[in-house]
Amino acid sequence: MARLLWLLAVAAALLLAASPAAMAGGPVEVGVNWGSQLSHPLLPSSVVKMLKANGISRVKMFDADPWPVGALVDSGIEVMLGIPNDMLETMNSYGNAKDWVSENVTAYGDKLKLKYVAVGNEPFLKAYNGSFMKTTFPALKNVQKALDEAGVGDKVKAVVPLNADVYVSPDDKPSSGAFRPDINDLMTDMVKFLHDHGAPFVVNIYPFLSLYQSDDFPFEFAFFDGGRNIQDKGGISYTNVFDANYDTLVNALKKAGVPNLKVIVGEAGWPTDGNKNANLKLARRFYDGLLEKLSKDEGTPVRPGKMEVYLFGLFDEDMKSIAPGNFERHWGIFTYDGKPKFPMDLTGKGHDKLLSPVPDVEYLPHQWCVFDDGANDKSKLPGNIQYACASGDCTALGYGCSCNGLDEKSNISYAFNMYFQMQDQDVRACDFDGLAKITDKNASTRGCLFPVQVLSAGGREAPGLGWAVAAILAVAVMVFV
């Protein structure tokens, strides 16, 4: 009997060792943000395969699109669904909030491992000039009430992901942290509501933006291995801005009367293009430091212990607004076509290994749209370049970026090709008043990738349906129409 038990234990250990998380080095303690602002989204079912292959157990969404959410059903992956800012006013009606919960929460039953509903996304940003100041808190209360009345409020909590600009420190010391004066009363009421309902405070922390927004910001302080020390009261010292930022929030929560409110970092990452400090080397340095820190469960000086963090983001998104900066389209730890950008060990153990890519990715034909330098009339060139960049994505051409330094012809070709690819390689998208031509010769040059776009998943898998079912429906339509 003892030998049988021993054999069973060995078998169980072998099965555990063969799991994706074990092969990666241990259980993954980070989540990822899965954005949707791509001109050519990948198959949600393939993305979920990739998440599971890498042992990623948490996903944060920015909406509740049933297509990707449907792919997460029965996956075992913990989910945070999102309600966009433009729906906050709608959620001020309890009836609408109740309907939303019915359609996007209870409709999935226990098949979706839903943990949070994110009501808005950074709605109190200074850049929004108070647009969502009156609608966010009522929406939060209505959604939580709807969750409670639906019988799921004990396991699904409504939260509001907020940017770190909702709190300040007059002397730049974390101990002086407090909520912004213009929203202090609102924030105090909101964090007390979160506390009373067992919900966490979700904050987005971006050391890259600290560096981007100020030339005077100490460069090394943006990373976890910089060796810089900043002293605070009580002999506390900070070696990186992430910890300092986090503890500024913790002190703000103390002043608001909820010192023990759980904090989740909803977004933390580093872009890889679109700015002189946005590159693969620095991104890897940031993630290596962050993941190592998380693996040690060391927390921060004021709030030691385990931290819950969602990396931002999963993929590069070529349709994101570049108003904050060209880097906005390059936050992904994976490329637009689902390939890992650099080695990353999600367990924080420092293993130099690439993550598993998204499987089953299909591409458009291997062809490029380039400048035809033999064109007779080049007078319309400036206008066409401007159009291509406005409707496409030229963010890699800027100063210090991956495609900076190309000659004039290659610059023009890059702009034309990006528009051409984003338009599904439509031949009409490679005209530009006769200034462009299609070639099957790879146009990539000088370390600058001229991408070939993927076959958009939108044309391959109907939302909520597998390929086979979609095909059957298409045939049925042809037969009966």
PDB file of N, CA, C and O in Angstrom, residues 431-475:
ATOM      1  N   ASP A 431      -1.579  53.393 -54.684  1.00  0.00           N
ATOM      2  CA  ASP A 431      -1.590  54.224 -55.884  1.00  0.00           C
ATOM      3  C   ASP A 431      -0.899  55.551 -55.594  1.00  0.00           C
ATOM      4  O   ASP A 431       0.117  55.885 -56.175  1.00  0.00           O
ATOM      5  N   PHE A 432      -1.481  56.288 -54.638  1.00  0.00           N
ATOM      6  CA  PHE A 432      -0.904  57.577 -54.223  1.00  0.00           C
ATOM      7  C   PHE A 432      -0.588  58.456 -55.440  1.00  0.00           C
ATOM      8  O   PHE A 432       0.541  58.923 -55.630  1.00  0.00           O
ATOM      9  N   ASP A 433      -1.612  58.634 -56.282  1.00  0.00           N
ATOM     10  CA  ASP A 433      -1.473  59.475 -57.477  1.00  0.00           C
ATOM     11  C   ASP A 433      -0.327  59.017 -58.372  1.00  0.00           C
ATOM     12  O   ASP A 433       0.431  59.842 -58.919  1.00  0.00           O
ATOM     13  N   GLY A 434      -0.188  57.698 -58.493  1.00  0.00           N
ATOM     14  CA  GLY A 434       0.835  57.143 -59.380  1.00  0.00           C
ATOM     15  C   GLY A 434       2.240  57.176 -58.827  1.00  0.00           C
ATOM     16  O   GLY A 434       3.205  56.910 -59.548  1.00  0.00           O
ATOM     17  N   LEU A 435       2.383  57.447 -57.521  1.00  0.00           N
ATOM     18  CA  LEU A 435       3.710  57.579 -56.915  1.00  0.00           C
ATOM     19  C   LEU A 435       4.197  56.279 -56.256  1.00  0.00           C
ATOM     20  O   LEU A 435       5.301  56.241 -55.719  1.00  0.00           O
ATOM     21  N   ALA A 436       3.380  55.239 -56.297  1.00  0.00           N
ATOM     22  CA  ALA A 436       3.745  54.004 -55.607  1.00  0.00           C
ATOM     23  C   ALA A 436       3.545  52.787 -56.510  1.00  0.00           C
ATOM     24  O   ALA A 436       2.840  52.838 -57.515  1.00  0.00           O
ATOM     25  N   LYS A 437       4.163  51.690 -56.115  1.00  0.00           N
ATOM     26  CA  LYS A 437       4.025  50.435 -56.858  1.00  0.00           C
ATOM     27  C   LYS A 437       4.121  49.267 -55.874  1.00  0.00           C
ATOM     28  O   LYS A 437       4.693  49.389 -54.783  1.00  0.00           O
ATOM     29  N   ILE A 438       3.570  48.129 -56.267  1.00  0.00           N
ATOM     30  CA  ILE A 438       3.610  46.920 -55.445  1.00  0.00           C
ATOM     31  C   ILE A 438       4.785  46.056 -55.889  1.00  0.00           C
ATOM     32  O   ILE A 438       5.019  45.880 -57.087  1.00  0.00           O
ATOM     33  N   THR A 439       5.515  45.535 -54.913  1.00  0.00           N
ATOM     34  CA  THR A 439       6.651  44.679 -55.210  1.00  0.00           C
ATOM     35  C   THR A 439       6.624  43.438 -54.328  1.00  0.00           C
ATOM     36  O   THR A 439       6.091  43.470 -53.219  1.00  0.00           O
ATOM     37  N   ASP A 440       7.196  42.348 -54.839  1.00  0.00           N
ATOM     38  CA  ASP A 440       7.307  41.139 -54.015  1.00  0.00           C
ATOM     39  C   ASP A 440       8.696  41.025 -53.387  1.00  0.00           C
ATOM     40  O   ASP A 440       9.028  40.033 -52.757  1.00  0.00           O
ATOM     41  N   LYS A 441       9.517  42.070 -53.555  1.00  0.00           N
ATOM     42  CA  LYS A 441      10.830  42.118 -52.946  1.00  0.00           C
ATOM     43  C   LYS A 441      10.711  42.754 -51.567  1.00  0.00           C
ATOM     44  O   LYS A 441      10.195  43.859 -51.423  1.00  0.00           O
ATOM     45  N   ASN A 442      11.205  42.050 -50.533  1.00  0.00           N
ATOM     46  CA  ASN A 442      11.105  42.563 -49.171  1.00  0.00           C
ATOM     47  C   ASN A 442      11.733  43.946 -49.070  1.00  0.00           C
ATOM     48  O   ASN A 442      12.916  44.139 -49.377  1.00  0.00           O
ATOM     49  N   ALA A 443      10.939  44.908 -48.634  1.00  0.00           N
ATOM     50  CA  ALA A 443      11.399  46.305 -48.589  1.00  0.00           C
ATOM     51  C   ALA A 443      12.120  46.655 -47.296  1.00  0.00           C
ATOM     52  O   ALA A 443      12.627  47.772 -47.155  1.00  0.00           O
ATOM     53  N   SER A 444      12.183  45.747 -46.351  1.00  0.00           N
ATOM     54  CA  SER A 444      12.863  46.019 -45.085  1.00  0.00           C
ATOM     55  C   SER A 444      14.318  46.409 -45.334  1.00  0.00           C
ATOM     56  O   SER A 444      14.986  45.847 -46.212  1.00  0.00           O
ATOM     57  N   THR A 445      14.804  47.388 -44.585  1.00  0.00           N
ATOM     58  CA  THR A 445      16.155  47.888 -44.832  1.00  0.00           C
ATOM     59  C   THR A 445      16.743  48.512 -43.578  1.00  0.00           C
ATOM     60  O   THR A 445      16.018  49.035 -42.723  1.00  0.00           O
ATOM     61  N   ARG A 446      18.066  48.431 -43.446  1.00  0.00           N
ATOM     62  CA  ARG A 446      18.806  49.084 -42.353  1.00  0.00           C
ATOM     63  C   ARG A 446      18.224  48.786 -40.971  1.00  0.00           C
ATOM     64  O   ARG A 446      18.109  49.665 -40.120  1.00  0.00           O
ATOM     65  N   GLY A 447      17.827  47.559 -40.766  1.00  0.00           N
ATOM     66  CA  GLY A 447      17.273  47.174 -39.473  1.00  0.00           C
ATOM     67  C   GLY A 447      15.847  47.628 -39.251  1.00  0.00           C
ATOM     68  O   GLY A 447      15.304  47.454 -38.160  1.00  0.00           O
ATOM     69  N   CYS A 448      15.235  48.204 -40.273  1.00  0.00           N
ATOM     70  CA  CYS A 448      13.851  48.670 -40.169  1.00  0.00           C
ATOM     71  C   CYS A 448      12.933  47.652 -40.841  1.00  0.00           C
ATOM     72  O   CYS A 448      13.061  47.388 -42.039  1.00  0.00           O
ATOM     73  N   LEU A 449      12.013  47.101 -40.076  1.00  0.00           N
ATOM     74  CA  LEU A 449      11.082  46.110 -40.602  1.00  0.00           C
ATOM     75  C   LEU A 449       9.921  46.779 -41.323  1.00  0.00           C
ATOM     76  O   LEU A 449       9.234  47.623 -40.772  1.00  0.00           O
ATOM     77  N   PHE A 450       9.742  46.399 -42.568  1.00  0.00           N
ATOM     78  CA  PHE A 450       8.552  46.779 -43.327  1.00  0.00           C
ATOM     79  C   PHE A 450       7.600  45.587 -43.201  1.00  0.00           C
ATOM     80  O   PHE A 450       7.750  44.594 -43.898  1.00  0.00           O
ATOM     81  N   PRO A 451       6.632  45.656 -42.298  1.00  0.00           N
ATOM     82  CA  PRO A 451       5.837  44.465 -42.000  1.00  0.00           C
ATOM     83  C   PRO A 451       4.861  44.074 -43.101  1.00  0.00           C
ATOM     84  O   PRO A 451       4.418  44.906 -43.890  1.00  0.00           O
ATOM     85  N   VAL A 452       4.554  42.788 -43.123  1.00  0.00           N
ATOM     86  CA  VAL A 452       3.435  42.267 -43.894  1.00  0.00           C
ATOM     87  C   VAL A 452       2.345  41.980 -42.873  1.00  0.00           C
ATOM     88  O   VAL A 452       2.572  41.262 -41.899  1.00  0.00           O
ATOM     89  N   GLN A 453       1.183  42.539 -43.080  1.00  0.00           N
ATOM     90  CA  GLN A 453       0.118  42.434 -42.087  1.00  0.00           C
ATOM     91  C   GLN A 453      -0.469  41.023 -42.037  1.00  0.00           C
ATOM     92  O   GLN A 453      -0.364  40.257 -42.993  1.00  0.00           O
ATOM     93  N   VAL A 454      -1.063  40.698 -40.897  1.00  0.00           N
ATOM     94  CA  VAL A 454      -1.706  39.390 -40.740  1.00  0.00           C
ATOM     95  C   VAL A 454      -3.083  39.424 -41.378  1.00  0.00           C
ATOM     96  O   VAL A 454      -3.679  40.487 -41.585  1.00  0.00           O
ATOM     97  N   LEU A 455      -3.601  38.243 -41.662  1.00  0.00           N
ATOM     98  CA  LEU A 455      -4.965  38.113 -42.131  1.00  0.00           C
ATOM     99  C   LEU A 455      -5.874  38.387 -40.942  1.00  0.00           C
ATOM    100  O   LEU A 455      -5.810  37.677 -39.938  1.00  0.00           O
ATOM    101  N   SER A 456      -6.672  39.431 -41.026  1.00  0.00           N
ATOM    102  CA  SER A 456      -7.475  39.851 -39.881  1.00  0.00           C
ATOM    103  C   SER A 456      -8.391  38.736 -39.412  1.00  0.00           C
ATOM    104  O   SER A 456      -9.075  38.094 -40.206  1.00  0.00           O
ATOM    105  N   ALA A 457      -8.402  38.520 -38.111  1.00  0.00           N
ATOM    106  CA  ALA A 457      -9.247  37.476 -37.546  1.00  0.00           C
ATOM    107  C   ALA A 457     -10.718  37.769 -37.777  1.00  0.00           C
ATOM    108  O   ALA A 457     -11.545  36.864 -37.786  1.00  0.00           O
ATOM    109  N   GLY A 458     -11.045  39.038 -37.993  1.00  0.00           N
ATOM    110  CA  GLY A 458     -12.434  39.410 -38.218  1.00  0.00           C
ATOM    111  C   GLY A 458     -13.038  38.721 -39.427  1.00  0.00           C
ATOM    112  O   GLY A 458     -14.241  38.503 -39.497  1.00  0.00           O
ATOM    113  N   GLY A 459     -12.207  38.357 -40.386  1.00  0.00           N
ATOM    114  CA  GLY A 459     -12.705  37.689 -41.572  1.00  0.00           C
ATOM    115  C   GLY A 459     -12.529  36.193 -41.517  1.00  0.00           C
ATOM    116  O   GLY A 459     -12.822  35.489 -42.479  1.00  0.00           O
ATOM    117  N   ARG A 460     -12.043  35.688 -40.378  1.00  0.00           N
ATOM    118  CA  ARG A 460     -11.725  34.263 -40.282  1.00  0.00           C
ATOM    119  C   ARG A 460     -12.563  33.528 -39.256  1.00  0.00           C
ATOM    120  O   ARG A 460     -12.787  32.340 -39.360  1.00  0.00           O
ATOM    121  N   GLU A 461     -13.011  34.234 -38.234  1.00  0.00           N
ATOM    122  CA  GLU A 461     -13.763  33.566 -37.181  1.00  0.00           C
ATOM    123  C   GLU A 461     -14.900  34.460 -36.731  1.00  0.00           C
ATOM    124  O   GLU A 461     -14.681  35.535 -36.205  1.00  0.00           O
ATOM    125  N   ALA A 462     -16.128  34.045 -36.996  1.00  0.00           N
ATOM    126  CA  ALA A 462     -17.273  34.852 -36.596  1.00  0.00           C
ATOM    127  C   ALA A 462     -17.355  34.919 -35.079  1.00  0.00           C
ATOM    128  O   ALA A 462     -17.118  33.923 -34.408  1.00  0.00           O
ATOM    129  N   PRO A 463     -17.672  36.098 -34.511  1.00  0.00           N
ATOM    130  CA  PRO A 463     -17.750  36.218 -33.064  1.00  0.00           C
ATOM    131  C   PRO A 463     -18.686  35.174 -32.464  1.00  0.00           C
ATOM    132  O   PRO A 463     -19.831  35.037 -32.850  1.00  0.00           O
ATOM    133  N   GLY A 464     -18.127  34.437 -31.505  1.00  0.00           N
ATOM    134  CA  GLY A 464     -18.928  33.438 -30.820  1.00  0.00           C
ATOM    135  C   GLY A 464     -19.071  32.133 -31.568  1.00  0.00           C
ATOM    136  O   GLY A 464     -19.717  31.210 -31.107  1.00  0.00           O
ATOM    137  N   LEU A 465     -18.465  32.046 -32.781  1.00  0.00           N
ATOM    138  CA  LEU A 465     -18.588  30.837 -33.576  1.00  0.00           C
ATOM    139  C   LEU A 465     -17.230  30.326 -34.010  1.00  0.00           C
ATOM    140  O   LEU A 465     -16.316  31.091 -34.245  1.00  0.00           O
ATOM    141  N   GLY A 466     -17.128  29.025 -34.158  1.00  0.00           N
ATOM    142  CA  GLY A 466     -15.917  28.451 -34.716  1.00  0.00           C
ATOM    143  C   GLY A 466     -15.947  28.568 -36.224  1.00  0.00           C
ATOM    144  O   GLY A 466     -16.985  28.870 -36.817  1.00  0.00           O
ATOM    145  N   TRP A 467     -14.789  28.333 -36.864  1.00  0.00           N
ATOM    146  CA  TRP A 467     -14.722  28.428 -38.322  1.00  0.00           C
ATOM    147  C   TRP A 467     -15.737  27.506 -38.987  1.00  0.00           C
ATOM    148  O   TRP A 467     -16.409  27.869 -39.935  1.00  0.00           O
ATOM    149  N   ALA A 468     -15.841  26.297 -38.474  1.00  0.00           N
ATOM    150  CA  ALA A 468     -16.701  25.307 -39.111  1.00  0.00           C
ATOM    151  C   ALA A 468     -18.162  25.752 -39.090  1.00  0.00           C
ATOM    152  O   ALA A 468     -18.872  25.671 -40.095  1.00  0.00           O
ATOM    153  N   VAL A 469     -18.615  26.251 -37.926  1.00  0.00           N
ATOM    154  CA  VAL A 469     -20.000  26.692 -37.813  1.00  0.00           C
ATOM    155  C   VAL A 469     -20.253  27.877 -38.729  1.00  0.00           C
ATOM    156  O   VAL A 469     -21.287  27.973 -39.392  1.00  0.00           O
ATOM    157  N   ALA A 470     -19.281  28.820 -38.760  1.00  0.00           N
ATOM    158  CA  ALA A 470     -19.428  29.985 -39.626  1.00  0.00           C
ATOM    159  C   ALA A 470     -19.543  29.562 -41.091  1.00  0.00           C
ATOM    160  O   ALA A 470     -20.329  30.120 -41.860  1.00  0.00           O
ATOM    161  N   ALA A 471     -18.759  28.576 -41.479  1.00  0.00           N
ATOM    162  CA  ALA A 471     -18.790  28.093 -42.852  1.00  0.00           C
ATOM    163  C   ALA A 471     -20.143  27.464 -43.179  1.00  0.00           C
ATOM    164  O   ALA A 471     -20.705  27.672 -44.260  1.00  0.00           O
ATOM    165  N   ILE A 472     -20.683  26.699 -42.234  1.00  0.00           N
ATOM    166  CA  ILE A 472     -21.987  26.068 -42.437  1.00  0.00           C
ATOM    167  C   ILE A 472     -23.071  27.126 -42.621  1.00  0.00           C
ATOM    168  O   ILE A 472     -23.926  27.029 -43.499  1.00  0.00           O
ATOM    169  N   LEU A 473     -23.014  28.174 -41.785  1.00  0.00           N
ATOM    170  CA  LEU A 473     -23.990  29.247 -41.902  1.00  0.00           C
ATOM    171  C   LEU A 473     -23.882  29.957 -43.245  1.00  0.00           C
ATOM    172  O   LEU A 473     -24.879  30.316 -43.862  1.00  0.00           O
ATOM    173  N   ALA A 474     -22.642  30.145 -43.715  1.00  0.00           N
ATOM    174  CA  ALA A 474     -22.443  30.821 -45.003  1.00  0.00           C
ATOM    175  C   ALA A 474     -23.053  30.009 -46.138  1.00  0.00           C
ATOM    176  O   ALA A 474     -23.683  30.552 -47.040  1.00  0.00           O
ATOM    177  N   VAL A 475     -22.857  28.692 -46.084  1.00  0.00           N
ATOM    178  CA  VAL A 475     -23.439  27.826 -47.114  1.00  0.00           C
ATOM    179  C   VAL A 475     -24.952  27.873 -47.059  1.00  0.00           C
ATOM    180  O   VAL A 475     -25.639  27.953 -48.066  1.00  0.00           O
TER     181      VAL A 475
END
